[in-house]
CSV table of C-alpha atoms in Angstrom, one decimal:
chain,number,residue,atom,x,y,z
A,1,HIS,CA,-32.4,-25.8,23.5
A,2,LEU,CA,-29.9,-24.1,25.8
A,3,ASP,CA,-30.4,-22.7,29.3
A,4,SER,CA,-29.3,-19.1,29.8
A,5,PRO,CA,-25.9,-20.0,31.4
A,6,ASN,CA,-25.1,-22.4,28.6
A,7,GLN,CA,-25.6,-19.5,26.1
A,8,ALA,CA,-23.3,-17.0,27.7
A,9,GLY,CA,-25.8,-15.8,30.3
A,10,GLY,CA,-28.2,-14.4,27.7
A,11,GLN,CA,-25.6,-12.0,26.3
A,12,LEU,CA,-25.7,-13.5,22.8
A,13,THR,CA,-27.2,-11.5,19.9
A,14,ALA,CA,-27.3,-12.0,16.1
A,15,GLY,CA,-23.8,-11.2,14.9
A,16,SER,CA,-22.0,-12.5,18.0
A,17,ASN,CA,-19.2,-15.0,17.6
A,18,VAL,CA,-19.0,-18.0,20.0
A,19,ASP,CA,-16.8,-20.9,20.9
A,20,VAL,CA,-18.8,-24.2,21.3
A,21,TRP,CA,-17.9,-26.5,24.2
A,22,VAL,CA,-19.5,-29.8,25.0
A,23,SER,CA,-19.5,-31.7,28.3
A,24,PHE,CA,-20.1,-35.4,28.6
A,25,ASN,CA,-19.0,-38.6,30.3
A,26,GLY,CA,-16.2,-40.2,28.3
A,27,GLN,CA,-14.8,-43.7,29.0
A,28,GLY,CA,-11.3,-43.9,30.4
A,29,SER,CA,-8.8,-46.5,29.3
A,30,ASN,CA,-9.8,-48.5,32.4
A,31,GLY,CA,-13.4,-48.6,31.3
A,32,VAL,CA,-14.6,-46.2,34.0
A,33,ALA,CA,-16.7,-43.2,32.9
A,34,ARG,CA,-15.1,-39.8,33.5
A,35,PRO,CA,-16.5,-36.3,32.9
A,36,ILE,CA,-14.9,-34.5,30.0
A,37,VAL,CA,-15.3,-30.9,28.6
A,38,HIS,CA,-14.1,-30.4,25.1
A,39,GLU,CA,-14.0,-27.3,22.8
A,40,LEU,CA,-15.8,-28.5,19.7
A,41,TYR,CA,-15.6,-25.3,17.5
A,42,GLN,CA,-14.1,-21.9,17.7
A,43,ASP,CA,-15.4,-18.6,16.3
A,44,MET,CA,-18.9,-19.7,15.1
A,45,SER,CA,-21.2,-16.9,13.9
A,46,VAL,CA,-24.6,-16.5,15.7
A,47,LEU,CA,-27.3,-15.9,13.1
A,48,ASP,CA,-30.3,-15.6,15.5
A,49,VAL,CA,-31.2,-15.9,19.2
A,50,ALA,CA,-34.8,-16.6,20.2
A,51,LYS,CA,-36.3,-13.8,22.2
A,52,SER,CA,-37.8,-16.3,24.7
A,53,GLY,CA,-34.3,-17.9,25.2
A,54,GLY,CA,-33.0,-21.3,24.6
A,55,ASN,CA,-32.7,-21.5,20.8
A,56,VAL,CA,-29.6,-20.2,19.2
A,57,THR,CA,-29.0,-20.5,15.4
A,58,LEU,CA,-25.4,-20.8,14.4
A,59,GLN,CA,-23.9,-20.6,10.9
A,60,ALA,CA,-22.5,-24.1,10.3
A,61,THR,CA,-21.3,-26.4,7.5
A,62,SER,CA,-23.1,-29.7,7.0
A,63,ARG,CA,-20.4,-31.5,9.0
A,64,GLN,CA,-20.6,-29.0,11.9
A,65,ALA,CA,-24.4,-29.2,11.9
A,66,GLY,CA,-24.2,-33.0,12.2
A,67,ALA,CA,-21.7,-32.7,15.1
A,68,LEU,CA,-23.9,-30.2,16.9
A,69,ILE,CA,-27.0,-32.3,16.5
A,70,PHE,CA,-25.1,-35.3,17.8
A,71,ALA,CA,-23.8,-33.2,20.8
A,72,SER,CA,-27.3,-31.9,21.5
A,73,GLN,CA,-28.5,-35.5,21.9
A,74,ASN,CA,-25.5,-36.9,23.8
A,75,ALA,CA,-23.9,-34.1,25.7
A,76,THR,CA,-24.5,-30.6,27.2
A,77,ILE,CA,-23.6,-27.8,24.9
A,78,TRP,CA,-22.1,-24.5,26.2
A,79,LEU,CA,-21.6,-21.4,24.1
A,80,VAL,CA,-18.8,-19.0,25.1
A,81,LEU,CA,-19.0,-15.4,23.8
A,82,ARG,CA,-15.8,-14.4,22.0
A,83,PRO,CA,-14.3,-10.8,22.3
A,84,THR,CA,-15.2,-8.7,19.3
A,85,VAL,CA,-11.6,-7.6,18.8
A,86,GLY,CA,-8.3,-9.4,19.3
A,87,SER,CA,-9.5,-13.0,19.8
A,88,THR,CA,-7.3,-15.7,18.2
A,89,ASP,CA,-7.9,-19.4,17.6
A,90,SER,CA,-5.8,-22.0,19.4
A,91,LYS,CA,-5.6,-25.7,19.6
A,92,PRO,CA,-8.9,-26.8,21.2
A,93,PRO,CA,-8.3,-28.2,24.7
A,94,THR,CA,-10.0,-31.2,26.3
A,95,ILE,CA,-10.4,-30.9,30.0
A,96,GLY,CA,-11.0,-33.8,32.3
A,97,VAL,CA,-10.5,-34.9,35.9
A,98,GLY,CA,-6.7,-35.0,35.6
A,99,SER,CA,-6.5,-31.5,34.1
């Protein structure tokens, strides 16, 4: 289940493509928890969006599905709508306090 801001402000429809970001508290080398945002996947296809909001079905491999299930239980998932033309994949960044 995703809140509207987490799913691109309700702008997603079947056929959209999204990047999947997760935010969570990671552990720094000193043992102190620090917030991290990481791009998990790029250019995933949206198969369906529930009319009542909150549920988004993505086309995923078994491995991707497992990572998404893990993230849904241990992090906050954000979906970012990709442009329909001209978007390119890049090395997924990780953003933390020092970034």
